[in-house]
Amino acid sequence: IRDQALSEIKNVSDVSTLNQKIRVSFLGKRGKITKVLRDIKNLDPKERPEVGKYSNIVRNKIQDAVAKKNQELKQALLNQKLKDEKIDVTLPGSPVPKGSPHVIQSIIDHICDIFLGMGYQVLSGPEVEEEKYNFERMNLPKYHPARDMQATFYITNDILMRTQTSPMQARVLEKYDFSKGPLKMISPGIVFRRDNDDPTHSHQFHQVEGLVIDKNIKMSDLKGTLEYLIHQLFGDKFDIRLRPSYFPFTEPSVEVDMTCFNCMGKGCNICKNTGWIEVLGAGMVHPNVLKMAGIDPKEYGGFAFGLGPDRFAMLRYGVKDIRDFYLDDVRFLSQFD
Ligand code: FA5
């Protein structure tokens, strides 16, 4: 019995066979050794001590062998596990795709930084706007023909998707406390127009509004500010020029052109051989806009401008179609990371 048990224990290679089969078949209630011990009482009393003693020795030996084998098998299992689960920290990791700000957002952030450096505050306003602020307070009364310049998504008679960031002028002007000093703010955001989408027009695009109000603000302040902006954004080689234009909320009004990116002023098909590209609208704030906000236009005045960062991004990166910015195609967008 002893030899059989020890050889089976020696050859077994898994814990469950060892404990559930081998141990039970020798040491269990109906095991071979247990049976020998139980049958001692049937032996000749003279033989009993000898057989009893020897059986106990064999039982202890088998018990010890089972315990030792259990230890061995557990250790082997642990070693295998440690080997299988070993992490090689020198292997290259799997790359995690990295996000980045949208190219239009980067341009807006850059514009904000430039104006923050000049002491402007950056404010944001609602995209769903009251007709009062979008048009009325911007000197565009009901039935004014210039409302047609900005095809509008109306939600109700009085509520619309803002067509420009200019309503932020009206909102800030009616609240501003001039005892704090001059008002200098920019307001970036999304605007909406019922324009048909084409390579240079989108029904949803971005604007950055600018507004400065103080005593003695002149047109030359506007020009100097915009020149500084263009130089900071694109470099000193780029010039600007102002052309007379019309906006109901500025008087005089100007359209601002900058040196054409493609030909640097020499003339090409992009700038229709003029050497200039139109980039924004601006002007001196109309006295009616100030009056409607409760400000005396004889005492205070200033300039305002509205630029389109989408068009800036197209110029800067030579993007031919504005719609590419809105298609969320990572292959296109990731080139600006
Ligand atoms: C305005 O919206 C005026 N609020 C700007 C302004 C502000 C003038 C303050 C004076 C004082 P305009 O409609 O021209 O103006 O739009 C301004 C800029 O937005 C344009 O120069 C152009 O860059 C951009 N823009 C206009 N329409 C679209 C469009 N459909 N898609 C993309 N960009 C557009």
CSV table of C-alpha atoms and ligand atoms in Angstrom, one decimal:
chain,number,residue,atom,x,y,z
A,1,ILE,CA,0.0,0.0,0.0
A,2,ARG,CA,2.8,2.4,1.0
A,3,ASP,CA,4.7,1.9,-2.3
A,4,GLN,CA,1.6,2.2,-4.4
A,5,ALA,CA,0.6,5.4,-2.6
A,6,LEU,CA,4.0,7.0,-2.8
A,7,SER,CA,4.4,6.2,-6.5
A,8,GLU,CA,1.0,7.6,-7.3
A,9,ILE,CA,1.7,10.8,-5.3
A,10,LYS,CA,5.1,11.1,-7.0
A,11,ASN,CA,3.6,10.9,-10.5
A,12,VAL,CA,0.5,13.1,-10.1
A,13,SER,CA,0.7,16.5,-11.7
A,14,ASP,CA,-2.5,18.3,-10.6
A,15,VAL,CA,-3.8,19.4,-7.2
A,16,SER,CA,-7.3,18.1,-7.7
A,17,THR,CA,-6.3,14.5,-8.6
A,18,LEU,CA,-3.9,14.5,-5.7
A,19,ASN,CA,-6.5,15.5,-3.1
A,20,GLN,CA,-9.7,14.2,-4.5
A,21,LYS,CA,-8.5,10.9,-5.9
A,22,ILE,CA,-5.2,9.7,-4.4
A,23,ARG,CA,-5.6,11.1,-0.9
A,24,VAL,CA,-9.2,9.9,-0.6
A,25,SER,CA,-8.4,6.4,-1.9
A,26,PHE,CA,-5.7,5.9,0.8
A,27,LEU,CA,-6.6,8.1,3.7
A,28,GLY,CA,-10.3,8.7,3.2
A,29,LYS,CA,-13.1,7.1,5.3
A,30,ARG,CA,-13.1,4.1,3.0
A,31,GLY,CA,-9.4,4.4,2.1
A,32,LYS,CA,-7.0,1.5,2.0
A,33,ILE,CA,-5.0,2.5,5.2
A,34,THR,CA,-8.2,3.4,7.0
A,35,LYS,CA,-9.5,-0.1,6.3
A,36,VAL,CA,-6.3,-1.7,7.6
A,37,LEU,CA,-6.6,0.3,10.8
A,38,ARG,CA,-10.2,-0.5,11.2
A,39,ASP,CA,-9.6,-4.3,10.7
A,40,ILE,CA,-6.9,-4.5,13.4
A,41,LYS,CA,-9.6,-5.4,15.9
A,42,ASN,CA,-10.2,-8.7,13.9
A,43,LEU,CA,-6.6,-9.7,14.3
A,44,ASP,CA,-5.0,-11.9,16.8
A,45,PRO,CA,-4.3,-9.7,19.9
A,46,LYS,CA,-0.6,-10.5,19.7
A,47,GLU,CA,-0.3,-9.2,16.3
A,48,ARG,CA,-2.4,-6.0,16.9
A,49,PRO,CA,0.4,-3.8,18.4
A,50,GLU,CA,2.9,-4.5,15.7
A,51,VAL,CA,0.4,-4.1,12.8
A,52,GLY,CA,-1.1,-1.0,14.5
A,53,LYS,CA,2.3,0.7,14.9
A,54,TYR,CA,3.3,-0.1,11.4
A,55,SER,CA,0.0,1.1,9.8
A,56,ASN,CA,0.3,4.4,11.7
A,57,ILE,CA,3.8,4.9,10.3
A,58,VAL,CA,2.6,4.2,6.8
A,59,ARG,CA,-0.4,6.5,7.3
A,60,ASN,CA,1.8,9.4,8.5
A,61,LYS,CA,4.2,8.8,5.7
A,62,ILE,CA,1.4,9.1,3.1
A,63,GLN,CA,0.0,12.1,4.9
A,64,ASP,CA,3.4,13.8,4.8
A,65,ALA,CA,3.9,12.9,1.1
A,66,VAL,CA,0.5,14.4,0.2
A,67,ALA,CA,1.2,17.6,2.1
A,68,LYS,CA,4.6,17.9,0.5
A,69,LYS,CA,3.2,17.3,-3.0
A,70,ASN,CA,0.5,19.9,-2.4
A,71,GLN,CA,3.1,22.4,-1.6
A,72,GLU,CA,5.1,21.5,-4.7
A,73,LEU,CA,2.2,21.7,-7.0
A,74,LYS,CA,1.0,25.1,-5.6
A,75,GLN,CA,4.5,26.5,-6.0
A,76,ALA,CA,4.7,25.2,-9.6
A,77,LEU,CA,1.3,26.8,-10.4
A,78,LEU,CA,2.5,30.1,-9.0
A,79,ASN,CA,5.7,30.0,-10.9
A,80,GLN,CA,3.8,29.3,-14.1
A,81,LYS,CA,1.5,32.2,-13.4
A,82,LEU,CA,4.3,34.6,-12.7
A,83,LYS,CA,6.0,33.5,-16.0
A,84,ASP,CA,2.8,33.9,-18.1
A,85,GLU,CA,1.9,37.3,-16.7
A,86,LYS,CA,5.2,38.9,-16.8
A,87,ILE,CA,5.1,42.4,-18.2
A,88,ASP,CA,7.9,43.5,-20.5
A,89,VAL,CA,8.2,47.2,-19.7
A,90,THR,CA,10.7,47.7,-22.5
A,91,LEU,CA,8.1,46.8,-25.2
A,92,PRO,CA,6.7,49.8,-27.2
A,93,GLY,CA,3.2,50.8,-26.0
A,94,SER,CA,0.1,50.8,-28.2
A,95,PRO,CA,-0.4,54.4,-29.5
A,96,VAL,CA,-3.4,56.3,-28.0
A,97,PRO,CA,-5.0,58.7,-30.6
A,98,LYS,CA,-4.5,62.3,-29.4
A,99,GLY,CA,-7.2,65.0,-29.7
A,100,SER,CA,-6.5,68.6,-30.4
A,101,PRO,CA,-8.5,71.8,-30.8
A,102,HIS,CA,-10.3,72.3,-34.1
A,103,VAL,CA,-8.3,74.6,-36.5
A,104,ILE,CA,-11.0,77.3,-36.3
A,105,GLN,CA,-10.9,77.2,-32.5
A,106,SER,CA,-7.1,77.6,-32.6
A,107,ILE,CA,-7.5,80.7,-34.7
A,108,ILE,CA,-10.1,82.1,-32.4
A,109,ASP,CA,-7.9,81.3,-29.4
A,110,HIS,CA,-5.0,83.1,-31.1
A,111,ILE,CA,-7.2,86.2,-31.8
A,112,CYS,CA,-8.4,86.2,-28.2
A,113,ASP,CA,-4.8,86.1,-27.0
A,114,ILE,CA,-3.8,89.0,-29.2
A,115,PHE,CA,-6.7,91.2,-27.9
A,116,LEU,CA,-6.3,90.1,-24.2
A,117,GLY,CA,-2.7,91.4,-24.6
A,118,MET,CA,-4.2,94.8,-25.5
A,119,GLY,CA,-6.4,94.8,-22.4
A,120,TYR,CA,-9.7,93.7,-24.1
A,121,GLN,CA,-12.2,91.5,-22.3
A,122,VAL,CA,-13.5,88.4,-24.0
A,123,LEU,CA,-17.3,87.9,-23.7
A,124,SER,CA,-19.7,85.3,-25.1
A,125,GLY,CA,-23.4,85.7,-25.8
A,126,PRO,CA,-26.4,83.6,-26.8
A,127,GLU,CA,-26.7,81.9,-30.2
A,128,VAL,CA,-30.5,81.9,-30.0
A,129,GLU,CA,-31.0,85.7,-29.8
A,130,GLU,CA,-33.8,88.2,-29.5
A,131,GLU,CA,-34.7,90.0,-32.7
A,132,LYS,CA,-34.4,93.2,-30.6
A,133,TYR,CA,-30.6,92.8,-30.1
A,134,ASN,CA,-29.8,91.2,-33.4
A,135,PHE,CA,-31.5,93.9,-35.5
A,136,GLU,CA,-33.5,96.6,-33.7
A,137,ARG,CA,-30.8,97.8,-31.4
A,138,MET,CA,-28.3,97.6,-34.2
A,139,ASN,CA,-30.1,100.3,-36.0
A,140,LEU,CA,-32.0,97.9,-38.2
A,141,PRO,CA,-35.7,98.6,-37.5
A,142,LYS,CA,-38.4,96.3,-38.8
A,143,TYR,CA,-38.9,96.4,-42.6
A,144,HIS,CA,-35.4,98.0,-43.0
A,145,PRO,CA,-34.2,96.7,-46.4
A,146,ALA,CA,-30.7,96.0,-45.0
A,147,ARG,CA,-32.2,93.1,-43.0
A,148,ASP,CA,-32.1,91.3,-46.4
A,149,MET,CA,-28.2,91.4,-46.2
A,150,GLN,CA,-28.4,88.6,-43.6
A,151,ALA,CA,-30.9,85.9,-44.5
A,152,THR,CA,-32.3,84.8,-41.1
A,153,PHE,CA,-33.5,81.6,-39.5
A,154,TYR,CA,-36.5,82.7,-37.4
A,155,ILE,CA,-37.7,80.6,-34.5
A,156,THR,CA,-40.7,82.8,-33.6
A,157,ASN,CA,-41.5,86.4,-34.6
A,158,ASP,CA,-39.1,87.7,-31.9
A,159,ILE,CA,-36.6,84.9,-31.5
A,160,LEU,CA,-34.0,84.0,-34.1
A,161,MET,CA,-30.6,82.3,-34.6
A,162,ARG,CA,-28.2,85.2,-34.5
A,163,THR,CA,-27.0,86.2,-38.0
A,164,GLN,CA,-24.0,88.1,-36.6
A,165,THR,CA,-22.1,88.6,-33.3
A,166,SER,CA,-23.0,92.3,-33.3
A,167,PRO,CA,-26.0,91.8,-30.9
A,168,MET,CA,-23.3,91.5,-28.3
A,169,GLN,CA,-22.5,95.2,-28.8
A,170,ALA,CA,-26.0,96.1,-27.8
A,171,ARG,CA,-26.0,93.7,-24.9
A,172,VAL,CA,-22.7,95.0,-23.5
A,173,LEU,CA,-23.5,98.7,-24.2
A,174,GLU,CA,-26.8,98.7,-22.2
A,175,LYS,CA,-25.0,97.4,-19.1
A,176,TYR,CA,-21.6,98.9,-19.2
A,177,ASP,CA,-20.5,101.3,-16.4
A,178,PHE,CA,-18.2,103.9,-18.0
A,179,SER,CA,-16.9,105.0,-14.6
A,180,LYS,CA,-14.8,101.8,-14.8
A,181,GLY,CA,-12.9,103.2,-17.8
A,182,PRO,CA,-13.1,102.6,-21.5
A,183,LEU,CA,-15.1,99.6,-22.9
A,184,LYS,CA,-12.8,97.2,-24.9
A,185,MET,CA,-14.3,93.8,-25.7
A,186,ILE,CA,-14.2,91.1,-28.2
A,187,SER,CA,-16.9,88.4,-28.5
A,188,PRO,CA,-16.2,85.2,-30.5
A,189,GLY,CA,-19.1,82.8,-31.4
A,190,ILE,CA,-21.1,80.9,-33.9
A,191,VAL,CA,-23.6,82.7,-36.2
A,192,PHE,CA,-26.3,81.3,-38.6
A,193,ARG,CA,-27.5,82.5,-42.0
A,194,ARG,CA,-30.0,81.0,-44.5
A,195,ASP,CA,-27.2,81.1,-47.1
A,196,ASN,CA,-26.8,78.3,-49.6
A,197,ASP,CA,-23.7,76.4,-48.8
A,198,ASP,CA,-20.9,76.8,-51.4
A,199,PRO,CA,-17.0,76.8,-51.2
A,200,THR,CA,-17.0,80.2,-49.5
A,201,HIS,CA,-20.3,80.2,-47.7
A,202,SER,CA,-21.7,78.1,-44.9
A,203,HIS,CA,-25.1,78.4,-43.2
A,204,GLN,CA,-23.2,78.2,-39.9
A,205,PHE,CA,-19.9,79.9,-39.4
A,206,HIS,CA,-17.9,81.9,-36.8
A,207,GLN,CA,-17.4,85.6,-36.2
A,208,VAL,CA,-15.4,87.6,-33.7
A,209,GLU,CA,-17.0,90.9,-32.8
A,210,GLY,CA,-14.9,93.8,-31.5
A,211,LEU,CA,-16.0,96.9,-29.8
A,212,VAL,CA,-14.2,99.9,-28.2
A,213,ILE,CA,-16.0,102.9,-26.7
A,214,ASP,CA,-14.4,105.8,-25.0
A,215,LYS,CA,-14.1,109.6,-25.4
A,216,ASN,CA,-12.1,110.6,-28.5
A,217,ILE,CA,-11.8,107.3,-30.3
A,218,LYS,CA,-10.9,107.9,-34.0
A,219,MET,CA,-10.9,106.0,-37.2
A,220,SER,CA,-7.1,105.8,-37.0
A,221,ASP,CA,-7.4,103.8,-33.7
A,222,LEU,CA,-9.5,101.3,-35.7
A,223,LYS,CA,-7.0,101.0,-38.5
A,224,GLY,CA,-4.0,100.7,-36.1
A,225,THR,CA,-5.8,98.0,-34.1
A,226,LEU,CA,-6.7,95.9,-37.2
A,227,GLU,CA,-3.2,96.4,-38.6
A,228,TYR,CA,-1.7,95.1,-35.3
A,229,LEU,CA,-4.1,92.1,-35.4
A,230,ILE,CA,-3.1,91.1,-39.0
A,231,HIS,CA,0.6,91.5,-38.3
A,232,GLN,CA,0.4,89.4,-35.1
A,233,LEU,CA,-1.7,86.7,-36.9
A,234,PHE,CA,0.1,86.5,-40.2
A,235,GLY,CA,3.3,88.5,-40.1
A,236,ASP,CA,4.5,92.1,-40.8
A,237,LYS,CA,4.6,91.5,-44.6
A,238,PHE,CA,0.8,91.7,-44.7
A,239,ASP,CA,-0.8,95.1,-45.2
A,240,ILE,CA,-4.4,96.2,-44.8
A,241,ARG,CA,-6.5,98.8,-46.6
A,242,LEU,CA,-10.0,100.2,-45.8
A,243,ARG,CA,-12.7,100.6,-48.5
A,244,PRO,CA,-15.9,102.6,-47.9
A,245,SER,CA,-18.8,100.3,-47.3
A,246,TYR,CA,-22.2,100.2,-45.6
A,247,PHE,CA,-23.4,98.7,-42.4
A,248,PRO,CA,-26.5,100.1,-40.6
A,249,PHE,CA,-24.8,100.1,-37.2
A,250,THR,CA,-21.6,101.9,-38.2
A,251,GLU,CA,-21.0,105.3,-39.8
A,252,PRO,CA,-18.7,105.6,-41.6
A,253,SER,CA,-18.5,101.9,-42.5
A,254,VAL,CA,-15.5,100.1,-44.1
A,255,GLU,CA,-14.7,96.8,-45.7
A,256,VAL,CA,-11.2,95.7,-44.7
A,257,ASP,CA,-8.9,94.0,-47.2
A,258,MET,CA,-5.5,92.4,-46.5
A,259,THR,CA,-2.6,91.5,-48.8
A,260,CYS,CA,-3.5,88.4,-50.8
A,261,PHE,CA,-1.9,85.3,-49.4
A,262,ASN,CA,-1.4,83.6,-52.7
A,263,CYS,CA,0.4,86.3,-54.7
A,264,MET,CA,1.5,88.7,-51.9
A,265,GLY,CA,-0.1,91.6,-53.6
A,266,LYS,CA,1.0,90.9,-57.2
A,267,GLY,CA,-2.3,89.7,-58.5
A,268,CYS,CA,-3.7,86.2,-59.0
A,269,ASN,CA,-7.0,84.4,-59.7
A,270,ILE,CA,-7.8,84.1,-56.0
A,271,CYS,CA,-7.8,87.9,-55.5
A,272,LYS,CA,-9.2,88.6,-59.0
A,273,ASN,CA,-5.9,90.3,-59.8
A,274,THR,CA,-6.4,93.1,-57.2
A,275,GLY,CA,-3.7,91.8,-54.8
A,276,TRP,CA,-6.1,92.2,-51.9
A,277,ILE,CA,-8.6,89.9,-50.2
A,278,GLU,CA,-11.6,91.1,-48.2
A,279,VAL,CA,-11.4,89.9,-44.6
A,280,LEU,CA,-13.8,91.8,-42.4
A,281,GLY,CA,-16.3,94.6,-41.9
A,282,ALA,CA,-15.9,97.5,-39.5
A,283,GLY,CA,-16.7,101.2,-38.8
A,284,MET,CA,-17.3,103.9,-36.3
A,285,VAL,CA,-20.3,103.0,-34.0
A,286,HIS,CA,-23.5,104.7,-35.3
A,287,PRO,CA,-24.8,107.3,-32.9
A,288,ASN,CA,-28.3,105.6,-32.9
A,289,VAL,CA,-26.7,102.4,-31.5
A,290,LEU,CA,-25.3,104.4,-28.6
A,291,LYS,CA,-28.5,106.4,-28.0
A,292,MET,CA,-30.6,103.2,-27.9
A,293,ALA,CA,-28.3,101.8,-25.2
A,294,GLY,CA,-28.7,105.0,-23.2
A,295,ILE,CA,-25.3,106.5,-24.0
A,296,ASP,CA,-24.8,110.1,-25.1
A,297,PRO,CA,-23.1,110.0,-28.6
A,298,LYS,CA,-21.8,113.6,-28.0
A,299,GLU,CA,-19.7,112.4,-25.1
A,300,TYR,CA,-18.8,108.8,-26.1
A,301,GLY,CA,-18.0,107.1,-29.4
A,302,GLY,CA,-15.9,104.3,-30.7
A,303,PHE,CA,-15.3,101.6,-33.3
A,304,ALA,CA,-16.6,98.1,-34.0
A,305,PHE,CA,-15.5,95.3,-36.3
A,306,GLY,CA,-16.7,91.8,-37.2
A,307,LEU,CA,-14.4,89.3,-38.7
A,308,GLY,CA,-14.8,85.7,-40.0
A,309,PRO,CA,-12.2,83.2,-38.6
A,310,ASP,CA,-13.4,80.6,-41.1
A,311,ARG,CA,-12.2,82.8,-43.9
A,312,PHE,CA,-9.0,83.6,-42.0
A,313,ALA,CA,-8.4,79.8,-41.7
A,314,MET,CA,-9.0,79.3,-45.4
A,315,LEU,CA,-6.5,82.0,-46.3
A,316,ARG,CA,-3.9,80.9,-43.9
A,317,TYR,CA,-3.9,77.2,-44.8
A,318,GLY,CA,-5.0,77.5,-48.4
A,319,VAL,CA,-8.2,75.6,-47.8
A,320,LYS,CA,-10.4,75.9,-50.9
A,321,ASP,CA,-13.8,74.8,-49.4
A,322,ILE,CA,-15.2,76.2,-46.1
A,323,ARG,CA,-17.4,73.1,-45.8
A,324,ASP,CA,-14.3,71.0,-45.1
A,325,PHE,CA,-14.1,72.6,-41.6
A,326,TYR,CA,-17.5,71.3,-40.7
A,327,LEU,CA,-17.4,67.7,-42.1
A,328,ASP,CA,-15.6,66.3,-39.0
A,329,ASP,CA,-13.3,64.2,-41.2
A,330,VAL,CA,-10.3,63.5,-39.0
A,331,ARG,CA,-8.0,62.9,-42.0
A,332,PHE,CA,-8.6,66.5,-43.0
A,333,LEU,CA,-8.6,68.1,-39.5
A,334,SER,CA,-5.6,66.2,-38.1
A,335,GLN,CA,-3.3,68.0,-40.7
A,336,PHE,CA,-3.6,71.1,-38.5
A,337,ASP,CA,-2.6,69.4,-35.2
B,1,FA5,C1,-21.4,91.5,-40.5
B,1,FA5,O1,-21.9,90.4,-40.1
B,1,FA5,C2,-21.2,92.6,-39.5
B,1,FA5,N1,-21.9,92.3,-38.3
B,1,FA5,C3,-19.7,92.9,-39.3
B,1,FA5,C4,-19.5,94.2,-38.6
B,1,FA5,C5,-19.4,94.2,-37.3
B,1,FA5,C6,-19.4,95.4,-39.3
B,1,FA5,C7,-19.2,95.4,-36.6
B,1,FA5,C8,-19.2,96.6,-38.7
B,1,FA5,C9,-19.1,96.6,-37.3
B,1,FA5,P1,-20.8,90.6,-42.8
B,1,FA5,O2,-22.1,90.1,-43.2
B,1,FA5,O3,-20.0,91.2,-43.9
B,1,FA5,O4,-20.8,91.6,-41.7
B,1,FA5,O5,-19.9,89.4,-42.2
B,1,FA5,C10,-18.7,89.6,-41.6
B,1,FA5,C11,-17.7,88.5,-42.0
B,1,FA5,O6,-18.3,87.2,-41.7
B,1,FA5,C12,-17.3,88.5,-43.5
B,1,FA5,O7,-16.3,89.3,-43.7
B,1,FA5,C13,-16.9,87.0,-43.7
B,1,FA5,O8,-15.6,86.8,-43.3
B,1,FA5,C14,-17.8,86.3,-42.8
B,1,FA5,N2,-19.0,85.7,-43.4
B,1,FA5,C15,-20.1,86.3,-43.8
B,1,FA5,N3,-21.0,85.4,-44.4
B,1,FA5,C16,-20.4,84.2,-44.3
B,1,FA5,C17,-20.8,82.9,-44.7
B,1,FA5,N4,-22.0,82.6,-45.2
B,1,FA5,N5,-19.9,81.9,-44.5
B,1,FA5,C18,-18.7,82.1,-43.9
B,1,FA5,N6,-18.3,83.3,-43.5
B,1,FA5,C19,-19.1,84.4,-43.7
